[in-house]
Every structure is written in structure tokens, then in C-alpha cells.
PDB file of C-alpha atoms and ligand atoms in Angstrom:
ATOM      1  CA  UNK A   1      88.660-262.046  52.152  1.00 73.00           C
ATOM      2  CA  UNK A   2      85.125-261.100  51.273  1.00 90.00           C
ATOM      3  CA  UNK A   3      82.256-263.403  51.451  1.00 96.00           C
ATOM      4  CA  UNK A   4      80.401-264.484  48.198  1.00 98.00           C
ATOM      5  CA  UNK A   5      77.316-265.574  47.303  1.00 98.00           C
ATOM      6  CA  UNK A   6      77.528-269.515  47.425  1.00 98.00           C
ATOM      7  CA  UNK A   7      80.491-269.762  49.937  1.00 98.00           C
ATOM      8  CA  UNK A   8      80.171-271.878  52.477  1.00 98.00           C
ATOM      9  CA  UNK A   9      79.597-269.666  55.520  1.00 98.00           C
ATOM     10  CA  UNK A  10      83.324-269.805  57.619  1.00 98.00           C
ATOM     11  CA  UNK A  11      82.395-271.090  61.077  1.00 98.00           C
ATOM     12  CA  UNK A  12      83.455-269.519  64.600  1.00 98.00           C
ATOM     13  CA  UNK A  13      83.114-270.607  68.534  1.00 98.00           C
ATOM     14  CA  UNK A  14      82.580-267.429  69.969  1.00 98.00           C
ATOM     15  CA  UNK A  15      81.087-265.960  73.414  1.00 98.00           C
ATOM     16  CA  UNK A  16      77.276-264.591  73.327  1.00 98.00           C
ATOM     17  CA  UNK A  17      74.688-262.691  75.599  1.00 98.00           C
ATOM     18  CA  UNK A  18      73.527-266.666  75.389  1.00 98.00           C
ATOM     19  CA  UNK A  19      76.425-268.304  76.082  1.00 98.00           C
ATOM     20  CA  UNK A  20      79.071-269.941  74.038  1.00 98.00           C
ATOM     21  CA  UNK A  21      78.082-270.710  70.619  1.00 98.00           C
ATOM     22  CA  UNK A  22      79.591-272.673  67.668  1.00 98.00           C
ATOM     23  CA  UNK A  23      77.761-271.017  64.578  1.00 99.00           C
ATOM     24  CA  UNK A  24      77.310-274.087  62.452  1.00 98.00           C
ATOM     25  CA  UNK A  25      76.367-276.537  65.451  1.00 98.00           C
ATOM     26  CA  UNK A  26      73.918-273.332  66.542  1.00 98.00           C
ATOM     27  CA  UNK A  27      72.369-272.893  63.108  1.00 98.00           C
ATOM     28  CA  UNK A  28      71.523-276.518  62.810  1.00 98.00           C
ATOM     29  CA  UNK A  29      69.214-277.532  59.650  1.00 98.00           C
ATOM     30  CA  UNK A  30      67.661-274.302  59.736  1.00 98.00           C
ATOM     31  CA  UNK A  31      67.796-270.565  57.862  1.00 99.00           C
ATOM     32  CA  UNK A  32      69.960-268.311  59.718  1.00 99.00           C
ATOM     33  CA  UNK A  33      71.047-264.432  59.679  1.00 99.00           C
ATOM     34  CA  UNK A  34      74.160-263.364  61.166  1.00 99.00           C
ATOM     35  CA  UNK A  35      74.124-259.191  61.245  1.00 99.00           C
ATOM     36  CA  UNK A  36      76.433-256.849  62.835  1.00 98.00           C
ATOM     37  CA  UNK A  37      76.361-253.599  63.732  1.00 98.00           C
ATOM     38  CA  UNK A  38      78.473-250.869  64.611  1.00 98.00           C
ATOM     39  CA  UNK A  39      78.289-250.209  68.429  1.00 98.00           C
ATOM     40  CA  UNK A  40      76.446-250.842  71.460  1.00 98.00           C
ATOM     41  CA  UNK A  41      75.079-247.571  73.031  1.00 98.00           C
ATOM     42  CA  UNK A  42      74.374-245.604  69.876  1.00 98.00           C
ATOM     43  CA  UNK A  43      71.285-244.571  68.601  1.00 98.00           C
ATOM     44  CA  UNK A  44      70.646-246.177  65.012  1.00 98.00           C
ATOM     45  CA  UNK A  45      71.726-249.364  66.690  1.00 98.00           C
ATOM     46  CA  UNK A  46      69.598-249.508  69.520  1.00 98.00           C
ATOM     47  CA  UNK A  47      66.424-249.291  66.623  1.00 98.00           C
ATOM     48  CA  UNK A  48      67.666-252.152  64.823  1.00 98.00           C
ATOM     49  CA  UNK A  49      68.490-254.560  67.569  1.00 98.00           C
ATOM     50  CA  UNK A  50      64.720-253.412  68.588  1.00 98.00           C
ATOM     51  CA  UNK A  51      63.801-254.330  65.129  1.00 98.00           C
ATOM     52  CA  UNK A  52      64.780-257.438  64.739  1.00 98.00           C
ATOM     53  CA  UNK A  53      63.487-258.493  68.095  1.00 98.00           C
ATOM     54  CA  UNK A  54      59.868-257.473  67.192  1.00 98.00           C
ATOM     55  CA  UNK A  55      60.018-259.296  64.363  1.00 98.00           C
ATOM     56  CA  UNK A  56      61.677-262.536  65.943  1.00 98.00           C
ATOM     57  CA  UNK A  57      58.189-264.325  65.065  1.00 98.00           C
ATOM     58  CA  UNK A  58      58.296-263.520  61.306  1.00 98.00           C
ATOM     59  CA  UNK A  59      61.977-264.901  61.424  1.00 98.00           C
ATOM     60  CA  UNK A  60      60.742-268.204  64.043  1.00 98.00           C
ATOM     61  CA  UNK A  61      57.979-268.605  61.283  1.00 98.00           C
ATOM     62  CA  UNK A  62      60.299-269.266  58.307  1.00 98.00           C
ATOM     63  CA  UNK A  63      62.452-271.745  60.218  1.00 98.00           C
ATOM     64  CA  UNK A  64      65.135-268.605  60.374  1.00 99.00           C
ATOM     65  CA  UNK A  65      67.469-267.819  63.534  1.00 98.00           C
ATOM     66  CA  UNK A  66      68.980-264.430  63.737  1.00 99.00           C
ATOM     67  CA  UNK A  67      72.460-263.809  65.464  1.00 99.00           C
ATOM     68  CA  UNK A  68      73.793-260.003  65.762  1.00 98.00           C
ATOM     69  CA  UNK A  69      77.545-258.754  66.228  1.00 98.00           C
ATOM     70  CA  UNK A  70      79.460-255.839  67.475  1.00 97.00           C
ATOM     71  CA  UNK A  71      82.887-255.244  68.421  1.00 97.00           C
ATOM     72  CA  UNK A  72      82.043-254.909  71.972  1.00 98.00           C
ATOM     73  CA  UNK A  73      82.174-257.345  74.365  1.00 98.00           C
ATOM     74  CA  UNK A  74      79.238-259.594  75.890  1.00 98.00           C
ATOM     75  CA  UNK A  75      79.360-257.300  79.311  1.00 98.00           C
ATOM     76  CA  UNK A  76      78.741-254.640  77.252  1.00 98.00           C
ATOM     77  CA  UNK A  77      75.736-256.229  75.188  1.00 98.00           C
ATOM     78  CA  UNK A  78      74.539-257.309  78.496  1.00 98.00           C
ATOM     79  CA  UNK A  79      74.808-253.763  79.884  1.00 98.00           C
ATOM     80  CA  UNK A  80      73.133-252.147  76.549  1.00 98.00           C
ATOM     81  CA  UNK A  81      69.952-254.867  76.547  1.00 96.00           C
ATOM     82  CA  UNK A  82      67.880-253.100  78.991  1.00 96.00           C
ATOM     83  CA  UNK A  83      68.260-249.545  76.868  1.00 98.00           C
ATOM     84  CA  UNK A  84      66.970-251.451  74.269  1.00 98.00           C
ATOM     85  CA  UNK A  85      64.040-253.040  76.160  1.00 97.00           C
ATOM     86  CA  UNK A  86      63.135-249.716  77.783  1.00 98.00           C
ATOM     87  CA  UNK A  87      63.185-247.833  74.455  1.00 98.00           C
ATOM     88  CA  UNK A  88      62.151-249.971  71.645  1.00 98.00           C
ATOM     89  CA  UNK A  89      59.453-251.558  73.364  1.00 96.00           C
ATOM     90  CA  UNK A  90      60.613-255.454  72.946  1.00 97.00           C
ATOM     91  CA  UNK A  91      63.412-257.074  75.170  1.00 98.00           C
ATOM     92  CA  UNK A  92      66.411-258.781  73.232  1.00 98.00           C
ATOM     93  CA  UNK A  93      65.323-262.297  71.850  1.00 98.00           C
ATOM     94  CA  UNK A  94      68.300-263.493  70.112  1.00 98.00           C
ATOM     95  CA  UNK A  95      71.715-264.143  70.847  1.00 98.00           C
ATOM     96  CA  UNK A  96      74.429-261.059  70.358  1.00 98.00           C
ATOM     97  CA  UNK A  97      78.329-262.168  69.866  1.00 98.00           C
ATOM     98  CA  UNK A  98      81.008-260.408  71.512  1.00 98.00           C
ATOM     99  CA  UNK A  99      83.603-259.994  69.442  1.00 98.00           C
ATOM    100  CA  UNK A 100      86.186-257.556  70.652  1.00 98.00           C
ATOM    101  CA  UNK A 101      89.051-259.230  69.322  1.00 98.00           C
ATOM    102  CA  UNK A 102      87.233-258.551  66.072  1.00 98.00           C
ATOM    103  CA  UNK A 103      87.933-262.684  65.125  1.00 98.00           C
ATOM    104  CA  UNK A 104      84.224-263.229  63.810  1.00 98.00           C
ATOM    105  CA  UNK A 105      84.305-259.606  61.782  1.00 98.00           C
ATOM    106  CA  UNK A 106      87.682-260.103  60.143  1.00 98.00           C
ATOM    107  CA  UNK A 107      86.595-263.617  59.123  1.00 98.00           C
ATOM    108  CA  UNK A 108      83.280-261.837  57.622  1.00 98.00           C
ATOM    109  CA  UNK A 109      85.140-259.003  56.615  1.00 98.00           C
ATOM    110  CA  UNK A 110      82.667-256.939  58.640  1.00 98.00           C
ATOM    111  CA  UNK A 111      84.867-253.991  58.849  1.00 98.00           C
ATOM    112  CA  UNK A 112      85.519-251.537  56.052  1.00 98.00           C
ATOM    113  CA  UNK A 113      88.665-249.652  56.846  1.00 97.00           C
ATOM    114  CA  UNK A 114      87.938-247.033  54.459  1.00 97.00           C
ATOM    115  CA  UNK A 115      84.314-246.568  56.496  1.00 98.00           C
ATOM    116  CA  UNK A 116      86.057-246.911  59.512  1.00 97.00           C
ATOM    117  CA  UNK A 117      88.711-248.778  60.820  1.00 95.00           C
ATOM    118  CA  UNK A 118      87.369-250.134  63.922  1.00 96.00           C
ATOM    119  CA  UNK A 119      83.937-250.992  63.850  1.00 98.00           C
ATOM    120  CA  UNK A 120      81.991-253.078  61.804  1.00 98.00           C
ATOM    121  CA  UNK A 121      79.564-252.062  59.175  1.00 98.00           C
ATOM    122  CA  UNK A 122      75.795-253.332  59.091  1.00 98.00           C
ATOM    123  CA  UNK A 123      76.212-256.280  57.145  1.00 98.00           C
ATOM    124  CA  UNK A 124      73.876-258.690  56.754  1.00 98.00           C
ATOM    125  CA  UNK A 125      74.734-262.245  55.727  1.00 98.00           C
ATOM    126  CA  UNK A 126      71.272-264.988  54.944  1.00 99.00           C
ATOM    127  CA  UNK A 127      72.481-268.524  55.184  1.00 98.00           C
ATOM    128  CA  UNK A 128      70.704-271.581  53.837  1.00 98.00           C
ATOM    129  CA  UNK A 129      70.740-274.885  55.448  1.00 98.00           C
ATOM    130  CA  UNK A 130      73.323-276.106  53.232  1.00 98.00           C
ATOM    131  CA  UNK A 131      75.462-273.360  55.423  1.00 98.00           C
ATOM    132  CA  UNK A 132      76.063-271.634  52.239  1.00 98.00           C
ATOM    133  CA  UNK A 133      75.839-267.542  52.172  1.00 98.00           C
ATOM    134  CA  UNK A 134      72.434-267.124  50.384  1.00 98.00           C
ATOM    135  CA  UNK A 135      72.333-263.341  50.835  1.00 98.00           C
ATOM    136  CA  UNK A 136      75.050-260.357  51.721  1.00 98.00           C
ATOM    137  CA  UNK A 137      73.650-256.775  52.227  1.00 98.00           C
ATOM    138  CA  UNK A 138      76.133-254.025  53.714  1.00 98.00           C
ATOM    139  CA  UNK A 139      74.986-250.628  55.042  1.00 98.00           C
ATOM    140  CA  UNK A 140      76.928-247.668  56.425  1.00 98.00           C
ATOM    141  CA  UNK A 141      76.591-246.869  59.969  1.00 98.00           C
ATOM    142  CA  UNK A 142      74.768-243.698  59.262  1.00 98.00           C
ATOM    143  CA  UNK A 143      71.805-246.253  57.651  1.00 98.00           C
ATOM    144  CA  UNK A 144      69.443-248.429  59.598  1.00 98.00           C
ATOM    145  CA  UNK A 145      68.294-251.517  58.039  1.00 98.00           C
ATOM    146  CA  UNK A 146      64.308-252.251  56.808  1.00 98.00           C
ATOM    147  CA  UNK A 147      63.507-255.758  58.386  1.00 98.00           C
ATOM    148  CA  UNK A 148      60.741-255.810  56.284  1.00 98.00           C
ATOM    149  CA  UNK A 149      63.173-256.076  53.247  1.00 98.00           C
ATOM    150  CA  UNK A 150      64.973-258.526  55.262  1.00 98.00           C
ATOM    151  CA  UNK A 151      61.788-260.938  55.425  1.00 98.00           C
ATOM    152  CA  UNK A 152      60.970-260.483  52.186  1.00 98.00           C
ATOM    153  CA  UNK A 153      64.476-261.535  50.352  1.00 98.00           C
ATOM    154  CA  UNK A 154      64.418-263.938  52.921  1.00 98.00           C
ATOM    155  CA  UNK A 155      60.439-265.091  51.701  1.00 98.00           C
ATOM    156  CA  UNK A 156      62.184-264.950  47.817  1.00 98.00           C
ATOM    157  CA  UNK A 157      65.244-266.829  49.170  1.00 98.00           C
ATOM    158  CA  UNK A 158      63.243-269.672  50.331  1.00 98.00           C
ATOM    159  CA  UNK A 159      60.684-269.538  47.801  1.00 98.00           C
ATOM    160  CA  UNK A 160      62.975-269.572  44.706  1.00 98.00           C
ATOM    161  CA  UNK A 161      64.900-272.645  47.132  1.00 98.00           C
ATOM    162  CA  UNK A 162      62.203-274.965  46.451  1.00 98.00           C
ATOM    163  CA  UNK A 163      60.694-273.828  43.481  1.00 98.00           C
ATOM    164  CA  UNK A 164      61.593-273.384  39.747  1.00 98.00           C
ATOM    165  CA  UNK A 165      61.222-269.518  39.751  1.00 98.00           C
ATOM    166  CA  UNK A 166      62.497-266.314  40.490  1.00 98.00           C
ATOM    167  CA  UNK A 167      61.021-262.875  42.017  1.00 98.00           C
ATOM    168  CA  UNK A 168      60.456-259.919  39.875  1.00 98.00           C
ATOM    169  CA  UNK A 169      60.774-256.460  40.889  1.00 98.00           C
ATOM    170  CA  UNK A 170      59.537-255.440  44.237  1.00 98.00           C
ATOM    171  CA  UNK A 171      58.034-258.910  44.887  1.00 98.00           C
ATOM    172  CA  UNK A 172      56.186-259.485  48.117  1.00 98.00           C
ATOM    173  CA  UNK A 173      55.030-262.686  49.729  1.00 97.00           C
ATOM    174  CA  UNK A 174      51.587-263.664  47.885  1.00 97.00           C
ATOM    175  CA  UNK A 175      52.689-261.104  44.557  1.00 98.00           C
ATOM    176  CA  UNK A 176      53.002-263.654  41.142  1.00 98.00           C
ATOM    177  CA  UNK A 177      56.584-265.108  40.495  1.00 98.00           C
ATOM    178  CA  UNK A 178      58.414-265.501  37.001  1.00 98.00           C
ATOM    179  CA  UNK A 179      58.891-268.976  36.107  1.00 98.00           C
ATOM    180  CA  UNK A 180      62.388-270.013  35.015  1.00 98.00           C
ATOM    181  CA  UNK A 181      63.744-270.075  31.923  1.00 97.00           C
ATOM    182  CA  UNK A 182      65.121-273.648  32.452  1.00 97.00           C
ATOM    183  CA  UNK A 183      61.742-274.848  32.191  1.00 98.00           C
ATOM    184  CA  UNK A 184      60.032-275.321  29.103  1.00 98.00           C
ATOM    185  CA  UNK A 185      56.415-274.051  28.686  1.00 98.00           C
ATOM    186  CA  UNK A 186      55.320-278.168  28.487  1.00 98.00           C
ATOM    187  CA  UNK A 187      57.166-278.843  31.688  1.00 98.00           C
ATOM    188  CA  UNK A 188      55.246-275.506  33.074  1.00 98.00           C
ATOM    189  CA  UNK A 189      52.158-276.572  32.227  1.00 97.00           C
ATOM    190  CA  UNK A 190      52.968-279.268  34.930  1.00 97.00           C
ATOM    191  CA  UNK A 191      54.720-277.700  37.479  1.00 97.00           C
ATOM    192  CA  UNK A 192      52.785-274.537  37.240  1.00 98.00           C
ATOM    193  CA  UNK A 193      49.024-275.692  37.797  1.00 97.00           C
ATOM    194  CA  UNK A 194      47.351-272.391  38.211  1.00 97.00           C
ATOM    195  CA  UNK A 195      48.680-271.762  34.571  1.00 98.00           C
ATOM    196  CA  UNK A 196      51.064-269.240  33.795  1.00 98.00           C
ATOM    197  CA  UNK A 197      51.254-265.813  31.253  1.00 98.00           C
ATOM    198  CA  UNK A 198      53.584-265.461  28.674  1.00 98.00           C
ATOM    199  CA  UNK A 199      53.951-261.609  28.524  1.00 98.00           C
ATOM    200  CA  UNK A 200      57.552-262.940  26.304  1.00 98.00           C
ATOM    201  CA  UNK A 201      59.508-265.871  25.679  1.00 97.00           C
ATOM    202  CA  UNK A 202      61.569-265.068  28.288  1.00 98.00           C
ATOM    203  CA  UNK A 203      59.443-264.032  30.670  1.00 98.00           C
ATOM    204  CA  UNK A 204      56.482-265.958  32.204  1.00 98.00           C
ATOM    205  CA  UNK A 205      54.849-265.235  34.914  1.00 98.00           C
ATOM    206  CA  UNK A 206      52.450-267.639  37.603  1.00 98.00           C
ATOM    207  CA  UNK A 207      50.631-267.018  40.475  1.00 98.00           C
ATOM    208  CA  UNK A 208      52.716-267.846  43.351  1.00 98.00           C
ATOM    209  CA  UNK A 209      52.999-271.681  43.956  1.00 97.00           C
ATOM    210  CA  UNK A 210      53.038-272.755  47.727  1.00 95.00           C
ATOM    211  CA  UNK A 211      49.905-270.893  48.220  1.00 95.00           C
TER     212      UNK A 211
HETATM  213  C1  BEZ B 301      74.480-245.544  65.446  1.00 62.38           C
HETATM  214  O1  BEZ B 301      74.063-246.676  65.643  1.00 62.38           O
HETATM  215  O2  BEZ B 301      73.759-244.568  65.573  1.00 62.38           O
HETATM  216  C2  BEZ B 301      75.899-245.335  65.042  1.00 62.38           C
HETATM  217  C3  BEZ B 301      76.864-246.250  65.386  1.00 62.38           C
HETATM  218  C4  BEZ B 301      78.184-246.044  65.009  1.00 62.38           C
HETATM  219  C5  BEZ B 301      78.525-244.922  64.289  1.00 62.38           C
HETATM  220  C6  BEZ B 301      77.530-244.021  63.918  1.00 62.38           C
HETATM  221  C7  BEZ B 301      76.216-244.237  64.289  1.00 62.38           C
END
């Protein structure tokens, strides 16, 4: 069964290059990612794993663990690590599940049979601390992901969390943010100090707020 937006992500026990984890005890009041990817020992994988551990600060900074996935097993993650630390210039940070009875991608319907019936895809899957699936991006194996599009959705996610607005088109962190349509312009005129533009009705824009 796929995962939608506003589900409450399912929660596993499973065995990690960390130990033993139980996702929703692990994630605690925090962000988190879950990703998988296809294989351990292939190419475009080894850049993303390297990826995501050079960016473990930007992730640390927004309160946000990150937790990858393969159908391999933890010996084999364990094995792979050091190709990634030789390669891509940062040593694995963050925990990888081994899931080679495929129990954590079936719940996440991680693989696409019609992509291939055996290993998972590159999803990606942003929880909030609610534990509910903010965010669901799948690539094909051929296609490694842009962590910098991961912190950003993750920036909007957390933004548009706390705040009565949205992100427009190819927002980035510190860009102005459209104000939503649930609030009136009165309201906005308090909850928006900097003031706000009314290109239309519908659309307002402000600078954004928690800056
Ligand atoms: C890769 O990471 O390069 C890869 C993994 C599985 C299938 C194809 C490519």
C-alpha cells in the first residue's frame, strides 16, 4: 500500500550499521528522513550515501535525522562504508537499515516491480514530529538525488509548519513567501509585520518571517 502525504509513518524494529532501531522511538520529537536506495556497491549509490553525510550538519541544524535503506544486509553496509569514506571524502554519519527480508521496503512500498522487482527505488520519505509523512519523492535508480533540494523542501516543510504561508516557485531559504489565503489582509497586517504585497487577491507575498 503506498504511503500518502499525511499518513502516519508505519513503524518498524529493524537491524542498522548502528544497532537495533525502533523508527518511531529513534525519531523521537524531531524531523526525520528515511531514504533508500538501490544497492550497496554501485556507483550512483555510493555518491548519495556520500551526500547525505556531508551534509549531516545542514540536516543536525534543522532538528532533522536521516536514516538510509537497501535490501542488503548490515554486513554488507558495514563492508561498503569504507568505499564510501575513501571515495566521497566523508565517512558514514547516519544509521543504514538492513533490510534483506525487504520487511521495511514492502511496508514503504520501496520497491517498484515494474522498475525492478528486487531492489528498492530512491525514495525519499520527510516525516514531521507528529510522525506523519510530510514529504515522498521517488527516483529511478539510474537518478541520483540533489540534497540541496532535499534541505530546501525540508526548509519550506518546516517553515510553512509554523507559519501561515506557503513557498512559491523555486523558493530558497531567505527568498519572500506567499501568505495564505486563510488569512485575511487585516489579520496579515498582524501576523505579517514587515508588510506584505498584494501582486492579486490571491496572491500576497511577505518577506520571509523567522528571519
Ligand atoms: C547505482 O547506484 O549506480 C545503481 C544501483 C542499482 C541499479 C543501477 C544503478
Amino acid at each position: 500500500m503506498a504511503i500518502r502525504l499525511g499518513d502516519v509513518a508505519p513503524d518498524f524494529t529493524a537491524q542498522t550499521t548502528e544497532g537495533t532501531i525502533n523508527f518511531h522511538e529513534w525519531l523521537g520529537d524531531g524531523w526525520g528522513i528515511l531514504f533508500s536506495h538501490p544497492k550497496d556497491f554501485t556507483p550512483v549509490c555510493t555518491t548519495e550515501l556520500g551526500g547525505f553525510a556531508k551534509r549531516k550538519a545542514d540536516f543536525d541544524a534543522r532538528n532533522t535525522k536521516i536514516i538510509g535503506l537497501s535490501v542488503d544486509d548490515v554486513a554488507s553496509h558495514n563492508q561498503w562504508k569504507s568505499d564510501i569514506g575513501e571515495t566521497q571524502g566523508a565517512e558514514l554519519n547516519f544509521p543504514l537499515i538492513g533490510d534483506e527480508n525487504h520487511a521495511v521496503a514492502d511496508l514503504y512500498d520501496m520497491i517498484h516491480p515494474n522498475a525492478n522487482d528486487t531492489l528498492t527505488v530512491r525514495s525519499v520519505f520527510i516525516i514531521g514530529p507528529d510522525k506523519k509523512v510530510k514529504l515522498t519523492l521517488t527516483y529511478p535508480a539510474s537518478t541520483g538525488r540533489n540534497i540541496d533540494e532535499i534541505v530546501r523542501v525540508l526548509d519550506s516543510l518546516q517553515l510553512t509548519a509554523s507559519y501561515s504561508v506557503a513557498t512559491p516557485v523555486n523558493w530558497t531559504n531567505g527568498g519572500d513567501v506567499i501568505i495564505a489565503n486563510s488569512v485575511s489582509d487585516e489579520e496579515a497586517q498582524t501576523k505579517f509585520p514587515k508588510g506584505f504585497t498584494k501582486v492579486k487577491p490571491y496572491l500576497r507575498t511577505t518577506p520571509q518571517p523567522n528571519l
